[in-house]
Short mmCIF file of C-alpha atoms and ligand atoms in Angstrom, two decimals:
data_model
loop_
_atom_site.label_atom_id
_atom_site.label_comp_id
_atom_site.label_asym_id
_atom_site.label_seq_id
_atom_site.Cartn_x
_atom_site.Cartn_y
_atom_site.Cartn_z
CA MET Z 41 0.00 0.00 0.00
CA LYS Z 42 1.35 3.40 -0.99
CA ILE Z 43 0.12 6.82 0.12
CA ILE Z 44 -0.75 8.95 -2.90
CA THR Z 45 -1.37 12.54 -1.87
CA GLY Z 46 -2.52 15.39 -4.07
CA ASN Z 47 -1.78 19.01 -3.25
CA TRP Z 48 -4.17 21.24 -5.15
CA LYS Z 49 -2.46 24.43 -3.98
CA MET Z 50 -4.65 27.45 -4.92
CA ASN Z 51 -6.45 25.62 -7.73
CA GLY Z 52 -9.73 23.85 -8.35
CA SER Z 53 -13.29 24.28 -7.18
CA VAL Z 54 -15.92 22.32 -5.24
CA ALA Z 55 -17.29 21.09 -8.59
CA GLU Z 56 -13.84 19.86 -9.66
CA LEU Z 57 -13.38 18.04 -6.35
CA GLU Z 58 -16.73 16.33 -6.94
CA ILE Z 59 -15.52 15.29 -10.41
CA MET Z 60 -12.37 13.80 -8.85
CA ILE Z 61 -14.36 11.98 -6.15
CA ASN Z 62 -16.70 10.53 -8.81
CA ALA Z 63 -13.79 9.51 -11.04
CA MET Z 64 -12.22 7.65 -8.11
CA GLN Z 65 -15.28 5.38 -7.92
CA SER Z 66 -14.18 3.72 -11.15
CA ILE Z 67 -10.82 2.51 -9.85
CA ASN Z 68 -9.94 -0.36 -7.62
CA THR Z 69 -6.86 0.38 -5.54
CA LYS Z 70 -5.39 -0.67 -2.23
CA ASN Z 71 -3.42 2.59 -2.05
CA LYS Z 72 -4.37 5.32 0.39
CA VAL Z 73 -5.44 8.43 -1.52
CA ILE Z 74 -5.47 11.87 0.09
CA ILE Z 75 -6.26 15.19 -1.58
CA CYS Z 76 -5.27 18.40 0.19
CA VAL Z 77 -7.53 21.18 -0.98
CA PRO Z 78 -8.01 24.91 -0.31
CA PHE Z 79 -10.11 25.64 2.81
CA THR Z 80 -13.22 26.47 0.74
CA MET Z 81 -13.36 22.93 -0.65
CA LEU Z 82 -13.27 21.16 2.70
CA GLY Z 83 -16.45 19.57 3.99
CA LYS Z 84 -16.59 16.83 1.38
CA LYS Z 85 -16.50 13.18 2.40
CA SER Z 86 -15.64 10.21 0.22
CA ASP Z 87 -15.02 6.54 0.94
CA LYS Z 88 -12.21 6.50 -1.64
CA ILE Z 89 -10.37 9.75 -0.89
CA SER Z 90 -9.36 11.27 2.43
CA ILE Z 91 -9.48 15.03 2.45
CA GLY Z 92 -6.77 17.25 3.88
CA ALA Z 93 -6.00 20.95 4.17
CA GLN Z 94 -2.82 22.72 3.07
CA ASP Z 95 -2.12 24.81 6.15
CA VAL Z 96 -3.27 25.29 9.73
CA SER Z 97 -2.88 28.02 12.32
CA SER Z 98 -0.18 27.66 14.95
CA HIS Z 99 -2.73 29.00 17.46
CA GLU Z 100 -5.60 27.10 19.01
CA ASN Z 101 -8.21 29.85 18.69
CA GLY Z 102 -8.73 33.55 19.31
CA ALA Z 103 -8.00 36.90 17.68
CA TYR Z 104 -6.13 35.71 14.59
CA THR Z 105 -8.12 37.13 11.71
CA GLY Z 106 -7.99 35.02 8.58
CA GLU Z 107 -6.51 31.96 10.24
CA VAL Z 108 -8.09 28.52 10.47
CA SER Z 109 -7.45 26.30 13.49
CA ALA Z 110 -6.86 22.55 13.58
CA LYS Z 111 -10.18 22.02 15.38
CA MET Z 112 -11.97 23.94 12.60
CA LEU Z 113 -10.32 21.68 10.01
CA MET Z 114 -11.53 18.63 11.93
CA ASP Z 115 -14.97 20.20 12.07
CA ALA Z 116 -14.89 20.49 8.26
CA ASN Z 117 -14.09 16.75 7.88
CA ALA Z 118 -10.38 17.15 7.16
CA GLU Z 119 -8.23 14.24 8.31
CA TYR Z 120 -4.82 15.48 7.19
CA VAL Z 121 -3.01 18.79 6.85
CA ILE Z 122 0.15 19.72 4.97
CA VAL Z 123 2.49 21.79 7.12
CA GLY Z 124 5.68 23.54 6.06
CA HIS Z 125 5.15 23.22 2.32
CA SER Z 126 8.02 24.99 0.55
CA GLU Z 127 5.62 27.64 -0.79
CA ARG Z 128 4.59 28.47 2.81
CA ARG Z 129 8.26 28.59 3.77
CA GLN Z 130 9.11 30.78 0.76
CA TYR Z 131 6.16 33.20 0.59
CA HIS Z 132 5.11 33.26 4.25
CA SER Z 133 8.54 32.96 5.88
CA GLU Z 134 7.62 29.81 7.78
CA THR Z 135 10.53 28.34 9.71
CA ASN Z 136 11.03 24.86 11.15
CA ASP Z 137 9.88 26.29 14.45
CA THR Z 138 6.58 27.59 12.98
CA VAL Z 139 6.08 24.25 11.28
CA LYS Z 140 6.59 22.39 14.55
CA GLN Z 141 3.98 24.58 16.27
CA LYS Z 142 1.50 23.93 13.46
CA ALA Z 143 2.19 20.18 13.50
CA LYS Z 144 1.66 20.16 17.28
CA CYS Z 145 -1.72 21.93 16.95
CA ALA Z 146 -2.72 19.47 14.21
CA ILE Z 147 -1.76 16.42 16.29
CA GLU Z 148 -3.48 17.70 19.42
CA SER Z 149 -6.74 18.07 17.49
CA GLY Z 150 -6.49 14.61 15.90
CA LEU Z 151 -5.30 15.59 12.42
CA ILE Z 152 -2.38 13.82 10.79
CA PRO Z 153 0.21 16.39 9.70
CA ILE Z 154 2.12 15.88 6.46
CA ILE Z 155 5.36 17.64 7.39
CA CYS Z 156 7.34 18.90 4.38
CA ILE Z 157 11.09 19.30 4.30
CA GLY Z 158 13.57 19.80 1.48
CA GLU Z 159 16.47 21.82 0.20
CA THR Z 160 16.62 24.77 -2.22
CA MET Z 161 18.85 24.68 -5.31
CA GLU Z 162 21.30 27.00 -3.56
CA GLU Z 163 21.50 24.62 -0.59
CA LYS Z 164 21.89 21.63 -2.92
CA GLN Z 165 24.71 23.28 -4.82
CA ALA Z 166 26.43 24.15 -1.54
CA GLY Z 167 26.36 20.45 -0.59
CA LYS Z 168 23.92 21.09 2.27
CA THR Z 169 21.10 18.72 1.28
CA MET Z 170 21.53 16.21 4.13
CA LYS Z 171 22.11 18.97 6.69
CA ILE Z 172 18.87 20.74 5.66
CA ILE Z 173 16.98 17.44 5.73
CA GLU Z 174 18.28 16.56 9.18
CA SER Z 175 17.53 19.96 10.70
CA GLY Z 176 14.14 19.96 8.95
CA LEU Z 177 13.24 16.65 10.59
CA ARG Z 178 14.65 17.37 14.03
CA GLU Z 179 13.27 20.92 14.22
CA SER Z 180 9.88 20.54 12.46
CA ILE Z 181 8.56 17.36 14.08
CA PRO Z 182 7.27 17.87 17.63
CA ALA Z 183 9.78 15.98 19.81
CA ASP Z 184 7.46 14.03 22.05
CA VAL Z 185 5.12 13.04 19.22
CA LYS Z 186 3.26 9.81 19.92
CA ALA Z 187 0.66 10.24 17.18
CA ASP Z 188 0.92 9.46 13.49
CA VAL Z 189 2.77 11.91 11.29
CA ILE Z 190 3.77 11.71 7.64
CA VAL Z 191 7.00 13.19 6.30
CA ALA Z 192 7.20 14.52 2.74
CA TYR Z 193 10.64 15.05 1.25
CA GLU Z 194 10.31 17.66 -1.47
CA PRO Z 195 13.49 18.98 -3.10
CA ARG Z 196 12.35 22.58 -3.47
CA TRP Z 197 14.23 23.15 -6.73
CA ALA Z 198 12.28 20.34 -8.40
CA ILE Z 199 8.74 21.43 -7.44
CA GLY Z 200 6.68 22.41 -10.48
CA ALA Z 201 9.89 22.39 -12.53
CA ASP Z 202 9.36 19.19 -14.48
CA LEU Z 203 12.62 17.81 -13.16
CA THR Z 204 13.38 15.29 -10.46
CA PRO Z 205 16.49 14.11 -8.65
CA THR Z 206 17.99 10.86 -9.95
CA ILE Z 207 16.68 7.56 -8.60
CA ASP Z 208 19.99 7.17 -6.77
CA GLU Z 209 19.64 10.62 -5.16
CA ILE Z 210 16.06 9.89 -4.03
CA SER Z 211 17.19 6.54 -2.68
CA LYS Z 212 20.03 8.12 -0.68
CA THR Z 213 17.90 10.93 0.78
CA HIS Z 214 15.02 8.62 1.73
CA THR Z 215 17.36 6.13 3.42
CA PHE Z 216 18.95 9.03 5.29
CA ILE Z 217 15.48 10.27 6.37
CA ALA Z 218 14.44 6.79 7.51
CA ASN Z 219 17.62 6.55 9.62
CA ILE Z 220 17.07 9.95 11.26
CA LEU Z 221 13.43 9.08 11.98
CA GLU Z 222 14.56 5.82 13.56
CA ASN Z 223 17.04 7.75 15.67
CA MET Z 224 14.18 10.06 16.74
CA GLY Z 225 12.09 7.07 17.83
CA LEU Z 226 9.80 7.41 14.81
CA THR Z 227 10.53 4.15 12.99
CA GLY Z 228 7.85 3.34 10.45
CA THR Z 229 6.80 6.95 9.83
CA PRO Z 230 5.71 7.07 6.17
CA ILE Z 231 8.04 9.08 3.93
CA LEU Z 232 6.57 10.57 0.75
CA TYR Z 233 8.58 11.89 -2.18
CA GLY Z 234 7.26 15.06 -3.79
CA ALA Z 235 8.24 17.27 -6.77
CA SER Z 236 7.35 16.77 -10.41
CA VAL Z 237 5.75 13.35 -9.96
CA ASN Z 238 3.60 12.26 -12.90
CA GLY Z 239 2.11 9.16 -14.49
CA SER Z 240 5.38 8.33 -16.24
CA ASN Z 241 7.77 8.47 -13.27
CA ALA Z 242 5.49 7.55 -10.31
CA ALA Z 243 5.94 3.76 -10.45
CA GLU Z 244 9.73 3.94 -10.62
CA ILE Z 245 9.92 6.49 -7.80
CA MET Z 246 7.59 4.43 -5.59
CA SER Z 247 9.68 1.30 -6.18
CA ILE Z 248 12.61 2.92 -4.34
CA PRO Z 249 13.10 1.56 -0.79
CA ASN Z 250 11.83 3.96 1.90
CA VAL Z 251 9.54 5.76 -0.54
CA ASP Z 252 6.12 5.07 0.97
CA GLY Z 253 4.18 7.22 -1.44
CA VAL Z 254 4.17 10.52 -3.28
CA LEU Z 255 3.01 14.10 -2.84
CA VAL Z 256 1.78 15.36 -6.19
CA GLY Z 257 1.06 18.97 -7.15
CA GLY Z 258 0.23 19.80 -10.76
CA ALA Z 259 -0.54 16.23 -11.82
CA SER Z 260 -3.13 15.78 -9.05
CA LEU Z 261 -5.58 18.34 -10.40
CA LYS Z 262 -7.29 16.29 -13.12
CA PRO Z 263 -8.44 12.67 -12.94
CA ASP Z 264 -6.76 11.97 -16.32
CA ASN Z 265 -3.36 12.75 -14.76
CA PHE Z 266 -3.94 11.70 -11.14
CA LEU Z 267 -5.65 8.33 -11.58
CA PRO Z 268 -2.74 6.82 -13.60
CA ILE Z 269 -0.41 7.72 -10.71
CA ILE Z 270 -2.70 5.94 -8.24
CA GLU Z 271 -2.98 2.94 -10.54
CA SER Z 272 0.75 2.82 -11.34
CA VAL Z 273 1.49 0.85 -8.17
C1 PEP T 316 4.02 20.19 -4.49
O1 PEP T 316 3.75 21.37 -4.62
O2 PEP T 316 3.93 19.65 -3.37
C2 PEP T 316 4.46 19.46 -5.65
C3 PEP T 316 4.99 18.28 -5.48
O3 PEP T 316 4.26 20.06 -6.87
P1 PEP T 316 4.55 19.44 -8.34
O4 PEP T 316 4.12 17.99 -8.29
O5 PEP T 316 3.72 20.25 -9.25
O6 PEP T 316 6.01 19.54 -8.56
#
């Protein structure tokens, strides 16, 4: 069983989510399918797709205009939430510390956080990939976590760029992540690969040891692109 997660970013509509949910009825898969949608599309329920959000407040409740709390996400039938996506880190200056706070709020309310980590091109070129991954894991995951979390490794330079690391690079980073998680007492935490996954590369990427699934952006928006990824494994 693999975990195939879509990240719709700021795209789609309630009608398009309904189309995706209906299209899912036609496939028979043992994989876990999650779609993380904008807040306005939450509220839907499906026996084939779990719904998630793409961000959560680091506060429980109160005077934080425009923010949405973990409890509110639960109230809107979300089961998962992406935290620390590279676009949140880039455009909203989120740090590992912010991400940890958000993941903590999610866990305390019963949501499963999908915690994103990954290096920029500059960091890659400076040979800092493993260092960024290790600090991302140690600083973004709440230390005393007993609940389920999912980790998504997304090389930031490859997101939406139609390029991916080599199979050997993905293999090395995912093995490294699995070792750090083991060292943190989080053996068995699912590790997703994300960035430029599509119907042509999904099966090969998911055959790599320690790749427990994928986080898919652009190719998760339309059933014609997303369903082949789900059916590829
Ligand atoms: C993402 O934004 O999480 C992502 C993986 O995007 P894409 O698949 O479009 O590279």
